[in-house]
Amino acid sequence: MSVQHKVTVELGERTYEIIIGSGVLARAATHIAPLLPRPKLAIVADANLAESHLPILRAALNDVGIAHESYLVPSGEASKNFGQLSDLCDWLLAQKIERNDCIIALGGGVIGDLTGFAAAILRRGTRFIQIPTTLLAQVDSSIGGKTAINAPSGKNLIGAFHQPDLVLADIDVLKTLPPREVGAGYAEIVKYGALGDKAFFAWLEENGAKVLALDEAAMAEAVARSCRAKAAIVARDERETGERALLNLGHTFGHAFEALTGYDNTLLHGEAVAYGMVLAFNFSVARGHCAPEDAARLKDHIGASHLPQKMSAIGKGKFAADALVEAMSQDKKVLNGQMRFILANGLGDTFIADDVSQDELRAFLLAEGAGAA
Ligand code: GLY
């Protein structure tokens, strides 16, 4: 059997495992069957996977006699809405899914967030299993129990913490992703090194090209180390009262560029996070927290990974400093009117800063190439 990793998210009676490796989807029933009180479950899948990954999962369940029906959700962020949530809950009730039954989410972050939220509210909380099929979902959104739909006023504003009972990350499914999406997911892997594990960052400097080329052993190792890093943080701070906020490294800057590019294909979320991390480290140097060599290493690795490491690499003309500051002051991490940034003392050593003024931020963004108006 090819390499397989197991990571445990330690949360007392809600502890669960993440299984990572090649062929995990075809062997899914081995991991799922012991969790079921009766041989029945529901699958919620990305409609784009109806002919590729869904049949593999269904065959695995059929082989061991687990009865199941599946519900397809259209791909894309637009599916994270009340209408889709309501239809999904009606369907799950029509399938007579009980509180102790499991609902499987098969897809990327959209499917995981929507299905997880439906599971959180169905019968006041039903069990669910994440089978993430994008790199970003495997290393980030499927772990830790954040579930949500979007509101007209912002992304992920209506949701709940609801932990899955199991996460199955099959690295074979990543082989069908467009390279740009693999790169965007890779940015979240780099994030774990940059925010708390300098040795992992150095490993990525050595092995990142193999990961991006989907080398099986390198990819499984990178996903497993990322999952281990996230699991440890979630175990210590499940509800984000402190340390979990470090997972937002690069996000305050990144979200501003996503907002200004209109959440379109100009900038994928992971690409925005990649450039956001470069800015967070440059800002840390400008404020005297971080050695320039560490910021340069991050920037070089982001560039070597074909991710944006300077503002002019984001193809929508010049960004106005004032518009960027305005977007950042609307970020959902703003607390008591004060912006919050994750800044760095160095690679692998980050902290929460809530003493950044708008004037200081504007001056920094101008120095980074933003426009004066
Ligand atoms: N994606 C950040 C978190 O789960 O906290």
Tab-separated table of C-alpha atoms and ligand atoms in Angstrom:
chain	number	residue	atom	x	y	z
A	1	MET	CA	0.000	0.000	0.000
A	2	SER	CA	1.283	3.490	-0.765
A	3	VAL	CA	2.149	6.006	1.895
A	4	GLN	CA	-0.647	6.968	4.276
A	5	HIS	CA	-0.572	9.508	7.114
A	6	LYS	CA	-2.934	9.809	10.071
A	7	VAL	CA	-3.366	13.042	12.034
A	8	THR	CA	-5.566	13.299	15.116
A	9	VAL	CA	-7.478	16.457	16.024
A	10	GLU	CA	-7.604	16.206	19.825
A	11	LEU	CA	-10.876	17.702	21.012
A	12	GLY	CA	-11.942	15.503	23.920
A	13	GLU	CA	-15.090	13.550	23.099
A	14	ARG	CA	-15.165	15.253	19.662
A	15	THR	CA	-11.676	14.014	18.716
A	16	TYR	CA	-11.396	12.886	15.085
A	17	GLU	CA	-8.897	11.644	12.560
A	18	ILE	CA	-7.610	12.961	9.263
A	19	ILE	CA	-6.448	10.208	6.902
A	20	ILE	CA	-4.123	11.401	4.132
A	21	GLY	CA	-2.707	9.406	1.234
A	22	SER	CA	-3.120	7.877	-2.176
A	23	GLY	CA	-6.224	5.733	-2.850
A	24	VAL	CA	-8.037	6.912	0.300
A	25	LEU	CA	-11.293	7.531	-1.615
A	26	ALA	CA	-11.472	3.958	-2.922
A	27	ARG	CA	-10.836	2.693	0.622
A	28	ALA	CA	-13.224	5.228	2.217
A	29	ALA	CA	-15.661	2.607	3.508
A	30	THR	CA	-12.954	1.057	5.716
A	31	HIS	CA	-12.716	4.321	7.633
A	32	ILE	CA	-16.402	5.250	7.495
A	33	ALA	CA	-18.131	1.958	8.393
A	34	PRO	CA	-16.908	1.854	12.034
A	35	LEU	CA	-18.449	5.303	12.634
A	36	LEU	CA	-21.971	4.410	11.505
A	37	PRO	CA	-24.728	3.334	13.912
A	38	ARG	CA	-26.551	1.741	10.949
A	39	PRO	CA	-25.459	1.112	7.328
A	40	LYS	CA	-26.979	4.295	5.874
A	41	LEU	CA	-25.714	7.786	5.034
A	42	ALA	CA	-26.185	10.752	2.707
A	43	ILE	CA	-23.618	12.224	0.315
A	44	VAL	CA	-23.528	15.885	-0.694
A	45	ALA	CA	-21.212	16.334	-3.675
A	46	ASP	CA	-19.978	19.023	-6.010
A	47	ALA	CA	-21.924	18.545	-9.258
A	48	ASN	CA	-18.617	18.614	-11.172
A	49	LEU	CA	-17.570	15.395	-9.419
A	50	ALA	CA	-20.694	13.453	-10.419
A	51	GLU	CA	-18.832	11.457	-13.037
A	52	SER	CA	-15.332	11.366	-11.595
A	53	HIS	CA	-14.945	10.960	-7.827
A	54	LEU	CA	-18.554	10.329	-6.730
A	55	PRO	CA	-18.801	6.907	-8.468
A	56	ILE	CA	-15.586	5.777	-6.697
A	57	LEU	CA	-17.073	6.674	-3.311
A	58	ARG	CA	-20.423	5.069	-4.127
A	59	ALA	CA	-18.758	1.854	-5.278
A	60	ALA	CA	-16.723	1.726	-2.049
A	61	LEU	CA	-19.912	2.108	0.024
A	62	ASN	CA	-21.838	-0.417	-2.094
A	63	ASP	CA	-19.073	-2.976	-1.604
A	64	VAL	CA	-19.720	-3.045	2.148
A	65	GLY	CA	-23.495	-2.617	1.924
A	66	ILE	CA	-23.821	0.980	3.154
A	67	ALA	CA	-27.068	2.387	1.716
A	68	HIS	CA	-26.748	5.962	0.462
A	69	GLU	CA	-28.302	8.620	-1.731
A	70	SER	CA	-26.454	11.598	-3.164
A	71	TYR	CA	-27.332	15.250	-3.670
A	72	LEU	CA	-25.442	17.434	-6.157
A	73	VAL	CA	-24.637	21.077	-5.486
A	74	PRO	CA	-23.538	23.412	-8.323
A	75	SER	CA	-19.834	24.329	-8.155
A	76	GLY	CA	-18.853	27.773	-6.969
A	77	GLU	CA	-19.141	30.232	-4.117
A	78	ALA	CA	-22.677	31.247	-5.192
A	79	SER	CA	-23.971	27.931	-3.772
A	80	LYS	CA	-23.236	29.076	-0.216
A	81	ASN	CA	-26.643	30.755	0.173
A	82	PHE	CA	-29.870	30.354	2.170
A	83	GLY	CA	-31.816	28.900	-0.770
A	84	GLN	CA	-29.293	26.128	-1.328
A	85	LEU	CA	-29.052	25.474	2.433
A	86	SER	CA	-32.827	25.215	2.748
A	87	ASP	CA	-33.125	22.828	-0.248
A	88	LEU	CA	-30.318	20.682	1.115
A	89	CYS	CA	-31.875	20.460	4.610
A	90	ASP	CA	-35.255	19.516	3.060
A	91	TRP	CA	-33.564	16.782	1.029
A	92	LEU	CA	-31.676	15.427	4.064
A	93	LEU	CA	-34.930	15.300	6.055
A	94	ALA	CA	-36.678	13.578	3.138
A	95	GLN	CA	-33.882	10.955	3.238
A	96	LYS	CA	-34.745	10.460	6.924
A	97	ILE	CA	-31.205	11.246	7.990
A	98	GLU	CA	-31.135	11.064	11.777
A	99	ARG	CA	-28.892	12.881	14.217
A	100	ASN	CA	-26.486	9.934	14.591
A	101	ASP	CA	-26.296	9.241	10.861
A	102	CYS	CA	-23.430	10.714	8.861
A	103	ILE	CA	-23.567	13.187	6.001
A	104	ILE	CA	-20.559	13.144	3.663
A	105	ALA	CA	-19.308	16.362	2.064
A	106	LEU	CA	-17.448	15.481	-1.161
A	107	GLY	CA	-15.886	18.529	-2.801
A	108	GLY	CA	-13.893	21.689	-2.088
A	109	GLY	CA	-14.393	24.400	0.501
A	110	VAL	CA	-17.824	25.436	-0.795
A	111	ILE	CA	-19.293	21.948	-0.384
A	112	GLY	CA	-17.596	21.448	2.991
A	113	ASP	CA	-18.796	24.797	4.356
A	114	LEU	CA	-22.386	24.388	3.109
A	115	THR	CA	-22.738	20.730	4.111
A	116	GLY	CA	-21.063	21.304	7.455
A	117	PHE	CA	-23.479	24.134	8.240
A	118	ALA	CA	-26.471	22.019	7.179
A	119	ALA	CA	-25.156	19.245	9.475
A	120	ALA	CA	-24.734	21.770	12.300
A	121	ILE	CA	-28.392	22.825	12.201
A	122	LEU	CA	-30.179	19.662	10.991
A	123	ARG	CA	-31.951	18.098	13.995
A	124	ARG	CA	-29.836	20.488	16.141
A	125	GLY	CA	-26.630	18.841	15.007
A	126	THR	CA	-25.978	15.817	12.799
A	127	ARG	CA	-22.659	14.068	12.247
A	128	PHE	CA	-20.653	14.679	9.094
A	129	ILE	CA	-17.540	13.545	7.255
A	130	GLN	CA	-15.331	15.739	5.103
A	131	ILE	CA	-13.844	14.304	1.894
A	132	PRO	CA	-12.049	17.395	0.530
A	133	THR	CA	-11.121	17.301	-3.141
A	134	THR	CA	-9.099	20.520	-3.484
A	135	LEU	CA	-5.679	21.168	-1.986
A	136	LEU	CA	-6.960	24.224	-0.130
A	137	ALA	CA	-9.789	22.222	1.441
A	138	GLN	CA	-7.441	19.357	2.359
A	139	VAL	CA	-4.974	21.561	4.233
A	140	ASP	CA	-7.339	24.160	5.652
A	141	SER	CA	-11.125	24.413	5.319
A	142	SER	CA	-12.046	20.759	5.960
A	143	ILE	CA	-10.272	20.790	9.340
A	144	GLY	CA	-11.349	22.653	12.441
A	145	GLY	CA	-15.123	22.838	12.186
A	146	LYS	CA	-15.688	26.286	10.667
A	147	THR	CA	-18.886	25.999	8.591
A	148	ALA	CA	-20.835	28.810	6.926
A	149	ILE	CA	-22.805	30.280	4.083
A	150	ASN	CA	-22.346	33.809	2.710
A	151	ALA	CA	-24.489	36.882	3.416
A	152	PRO	CA	-25.067	39.676	0.875
A	153	SER	CA	-22.813	41.807	3.102
A	154	GLY	CA	-19.882	39.367	3.207
A	155	LYS	CA	-18.435	35.884	2.939
A	156	ASN	CA	-18.944	33.275	5.707
A	157	LEU	CA	-20.958	35.627	7.909
A	158	ILE	CA	-23.686	33.070	8.763
A	159	GLY	CA	-22.354	29.846	10.210
A	160	ALA	CA	-21.413	27.706	13.160
A	161	PHE	CA	-18.521	25.772	14.623
A	162	HIS	CA	-19.348	22.105	13.988
A	163	GLN	CA	-16.520	19.576	13.909
A	164	PRO	CA	-16.589	16.674	11.438
A	165	ASP	CA	-16.262	13.069	12.662
A	166	LEU	CA	-13.619	12.199	10.084
A	167	VAL	CA	-11.622	13.838	7.275
A	168	LEU	CA	-10.429	11.749	4.307
A	169	ALA	CA	-7.841	13.499	2.115
A	170	ASP	CA	-7.030	11.492	-1.012
A	171	ILE	CA	-4.057	13.090	-2.732
A	172	ASP	CA	-4.849	11.272	-6.017
A	173	VAL	CA	-7.862	13.554	-6.515
A	174	LEU	CA	-5.493	16.550	-6.664
A	175	LYS	CA	-4.067	15.204	-9.941
A	176	THR	CA	-7.148	16.376	-11.825
A	177	LEU	CA	-6.967	19.972	-10.533
A	178	PRO	CA	-5.852	22.832	-12.804
A	179	PRO	CA	-2.221	23.772	-11.927
A	180	ARG	CA	-3.281	27.278	-10.906
A	181	GLU	CA	-5.602	25.822	-8.269
A	182	VAL	CA	-2.826	23.579	-6.959
A	183	GLY	CA	-0.627	26.687	-6.654
A	184	ALA	CA	-3.338	28.565	-4.760
A	185	GLY	CA	-3.694	25.641	-2.319
A	186	TYR	CA	0.088	25.486	-1.975
A	187	ALA	CA	0.049	29.049	-0.618
A	188	GLU	CA	-1.890	27.778	2.408
A	189	ILE	CA	0.790	25.094	2.917
A	190	VAL	CA	3.516	27.775	2.875
A	191	LYS	CA	1.401	29.644	5.431
A	192	TYR	CA	1.915	26.886	8.044
A	193	GLY	CA	5.686	27.120	7.677
A	194	ALA	CA	5.702	30.906	7.731
A	195	LEU	CA	3.385	31.229	10.713
A	196	GLY	CA	4.817	28.655	13.081
A	197	ASP	CA	7.336	26.145	11.725
A	198	LYS	CA	10.596	27.438	10.248
A	199	ALA	CA	11.898	23.883	9.675
A	200	PHE	CA	8.805	23.109	7.581
A	201	PHE	CA	9.370	26.326	5.621
A	202	ALA	CA	12.949	25.186	4.897
A	203	TRP	CA	11.585	21.765	3.827
A	204	LEU	CA	9.234	23.545	1.417
A	205	GLU	CA	12.113	25.585	-0.007
A	206	GLU	CA	13.771	22.229	-0.810
A	207	ASN	CA	10.698	20.236	-1.853
A	208	GLY	CA	8.073	22.781	-2.961
A	209	ALA	CA	8.700	22.161	-6.672
A	210	LYS	CA	8.024	18.431	-6.156
A	211	VAL	CA	4.820	19.221	-4.278
A	212	LEU	CA	3.663	21.518	-7.089
A	213	ALA	CA	4.522	18.784	-9.614
A	214	LEU	CA	2.202	16.470	-7.585
A	215	ASP	CA	4.946	14.055	-6.577
A	216	GLU	CA	2.989	11.586	-4.446
A	217	ALA	CA	5.312	11.280	-1.442
A	218	ALA	CA	6.124	15.012	-1.325
A	219	MET	CA	2.460	15.993	-1.636
A	220	ALA	CA	1.337	13.552	1.068
A	221	GLU	CA	4.097	14.809	3.388
A	222	ALA	CA	3.198	18.477	2.750
A	223	VAL	CA	-0.534	17.876	3.306
A	224	ALA	CA	0.110	15.804	6.440
A	225	ARG	CA	2.465	18.397	7.982
A	226	SER	CA	-0.067	21.145	7.218
A	227	CYS	CA	-2.921	19.140	8.742
A	228	ARG	CA	-0.783	18.414	11.811
A	229	ALA	CA	-0.060	22.131	12.226
A	230	LYS	CA	-3.706	23.084	11.902
A	231	ALA	CA	-4.884	20.237	14.146
A	232	ALA	CA	-2.531	21.373	16.916
A	233	ILE	CA	-3.764	24.970	16.744
A	234	VAL	CA	-7.441	23.948	16.623
A	235	ALA	CA	-6.934	21.593	19.592
A	236	ARG	CA	-5.537	24.505	21.630
A	237	ASP	CA	-7.980	27.192	20.476
A	238	GLU	CA	-11.078	25.686	18.834
A	239	ARG	CA	-13.214	28.852	18.968
A	240	GLU	CA	-10.521	31.336	17.860
A	241	THR	CA	-10.234	33.245	21.116
A	242	GLY	CA	-6.479	33.609	20.571
A	243	GLU	CA	-3.887	31.575	18.730
A	244	ARG	CA	-6.188	30.293	15.948
A	245	ALA	CA	-6.197	33.833	14.558
A	246	LEU	CA	-2.592	33.198	13.427
A	247	LEU	CA	-4.109	31.038	10.661
A	248	ASN	CA	-5.195	34.346	9.162
A	249	LEU	CA	-1.596	35.238	8.241
A	250	GLY	CA	-1.768	37.124	4.939
A	251	HIS	CA	-5.561	37.254	5.014
A	252	THR	CA	-6.198	40.894	6.006
A	253	PHE	CA	-4.010	42.133	3.156
A	254	GLY	CA	-5.176	39.350	0.846
A	255	HIS	CA	-8.899	39.949	1.396
A	256	ALA	CA	-8.469	43.620	0.446
A	257	PHE	CA	-7.027	42.634	-2.947
A	258	GLU	CA	-9.753	40.016	-3.413
A	259	ALA	CA	-12.410	42.654	-2.655
A	260	LEU	CA	-10.853	45.183	-5.053
A	261	THR	CA	-10.565	42.630	-7.852
A	262	GLY	CA	-14.240	41.734	-7.343
A	263	TYR	CA	-13.647	38.102	-6.213
A	264	ASP	CA	-13.205	37.156	-9.850
A	265	ASN	CA	-10.638	34.932	-11.521
A	266	THR	CA	-8.011	37.714	-11.462
A	267	LEU	CA	-6.925	36.530	-8.049
A	268	LEU	CA	-7.757	33.168	-6.463
A	269	HIS	CA	-8.077	33.181	-2.660
A	270	GLY	CA	-4.786	31.304	-2.185
A	271	GLU	CA	-2.989	33.695	-4.528
A	272	ALA	CA	-4.300	36.626	-2.489
A	273	VAL	CA	-3.070	34.918	0.699
A	274	ALA	CA	0.358	34.350	-0.908
A	275	TYR	CA	0.792	38.028	-1.726
A	276	GLY	CA	-0.826	38.979	1.608
A	277	MET	CA	1.876	36.990	3.425
A	278	VAL	CA	4.606	38.813	1.498
A	279	LEU	CA	3.057	42.127	2.568
A	280	ALA	CA	2.657	40.971	6.192
A	281	PHE	CA	6.383	40.109	6.334
A	282	ASN	CA	7.438	43.311	4.540
A	283	PHE	CA	5.265	45.308	6.942
A	284	SER	CA	6.888	43.450	9.846
A	285	VAL	CA	10.322	44.486	8.528
A	286	ALA	CA	9.162	48.097	8.093
A	287	ARG	CA	7.948	48.125	11.713
A	288	GLY	CA	11.221	46.687	12.994
A	289	HIS	CA	9.838	43.302	14.083
A	290	CYS	CA	11.452	41.028	11.501
A	291	ALA	CA	14.868	40.607	9.834
A	292	PRO	CA	14.796	41.566	6.115
A	293	GLU	CA	16.431	38.195	5.250
A	294	ASP	CA	13.363	36.287	6.485
A	295	ALA	CA	10.965	38.460	4.469
A	296	ALA	CA	13.216	38.016	1.416
A	297	ARG	CA	13.168	34.203	1.828
A	298	LEU	CA	9.374	34.201	1.958
A	299	LYS	CA	9.086	36.491	-1.055
A	300	ASP	CA	11.573	34.399	-3.054
A	301	HIS	CA	9.748	31.164	-2.278
A	302	ILE	CA	6.368	32.652	-3.180
A	303	GLY	CA	7.858	33.864	-6.483
A	304	ALA	CA	9.570	30.510	-7.152
A	305	SER	CA	6.188	28.853	-6.628
A	306	HIS	CA	4.669	31.017	-9.404
A	307	LEU	CA	2.525	32.943	-6.924
A	308	PRO	CA	2.274	36.759	-6.863
A	309	GLN	CA	5.030	38.384	-4.799
A	310	LYS	CA	4.571	41.990	-5.908
A	311	MET	CA	1.566	44.231	-6.497
A	312	SER	CA	2.214	44.665	-10.208
A	313	ALA	CA	1.876	40.855	-10.615
A	314	ILE	CA	-1.852	41.168	-9.851
A	315	GLY	CA	-3.269	42.095	-13.201
A	316	LYS	CA	-5.819	44.835	-12.606
A	317	GLY	CA	-3.831	48.038	-13.008
A	318	LYS	CA	-2.857	50.131	-10.005
A	319	PHE	CA	-4.534	49.704	-6.603
A	320	ALA	CA	-5.261	52.920	-4.695
A	321	ALA	CA	-3.801	52.925	-1.164
A	322	ASP	CA	-6.971	54.547	0.236
A	323	ALA	CA	-9.217	51.878	-1.299
A	324	LEU	CA	-7.003	49.134	0.141
A	325	VAL	CA	-7.028	50.730	3.614
A	326	GLU	CA	-10.813	51.133	3.402
A	327	ALA	CA	-11.225	47.438	2.468
A	328	MET	CA	-8.977	46.381	5.352
A	329	SER	CA	-10.883	48.479	7.844
A	330	GLN	CA	-14.060	46.544	6.803
A	331	ASP	CA	-12.401	43.170	7.399
A	332	LYS	CA	-14.333	40.836	9.678
A	333	LYS	CA	-11.354	40.571	12.016
A	334	VAL	CA	-11.742	44.254	12.970
A	335	LEU	CA	-12.311	44.355	16.746
A	336	ASN	CA	-13.734	47.433	18.502
A	337	GLY	CA	-13.001	49.407	15.337
A	338	GLN	CA	-9.302	48.417	15.387
A	339	MET	CA	-7.769	46.500	12.460
A	340	ARG	CA	-5.967	43.260	13.368
A	341	PHE	CA	-2.938	41.955	11.495
A	342	ILE	CA	-0.866	38.824	11.853
A	343	LEU	CA	2.730	40.050	11.800
A	344	ALA	CA	6.055	38.249	12.153
A	345	ASN	CA	9.153	38.368	14.329
A	346	GLY	CA	10.643	36.026	11.744
A	347	LEU	CA	9.869	32.906	9.718
A	348	GLY	CA	7.893	30.553	11.963
A	349	ASP	CA	7.281	33.208	14.636
A	350	THR	CA	4.103	35.275	14.229
A	351	PHE	CA	1.870	37.345	16.503
A	352	ILE	CA	-1.386	39.316	16.500
A	353	ALA	CA	-0.943	43.091	16.151
A	354	ASP	CA	-3.836	45.425	16.887
A	355	ASP	CA	-1.907	48.674	17.088
A	356	VAL	CA	-1.666	49.466	13.364
A	357	SER	CA	-2.987	52.907	12.399
A	358	GLN	CA	-4.581	53.679	9.043
A	359	ASP	CA	-1.907	56.339	8.346
A	360	GLU	CA	0.916	53.871	8.984
A	361	LEU	CA	-0.776	51.304	6.755
A	362	ARG	CA	-1.360	53.820	3.951
A	363	ALA	CA	2.316	54.911	3.982
A	364	PHE	CA	3.426	51.268	3.833
A	365	LEU	CA	1.118	50.454	0.902
A	366	LEU	CA	2.353	53.480	-1.034
A	367	ALA	CA	5.930	52.284	-0.511
A	368	GLU	CA	4.858	48.830	-1.813
A	369	GLY	CA	3.577	50.328	-5.070
A	370	ALA	CA	-0.051	51.297	-4.374
A	371	GLY	CA	-1.336	54.446	-6.070
A	372	ALA	CA	-1.821	57.752	-4.237
A	373	ALA	CA	-5.391	58.054	-5.534
B	1	GLY	N1	-9.173	28.946	7.902
B	1	GLY	C1	-8.853	29.472	9.161
B	1	GLY	C2	-9.389	28.680	10.306
B	1	GLY	O1	-9.894	27.590	10.124
B	1	GLY	O2	-9.333	29.149	11.414
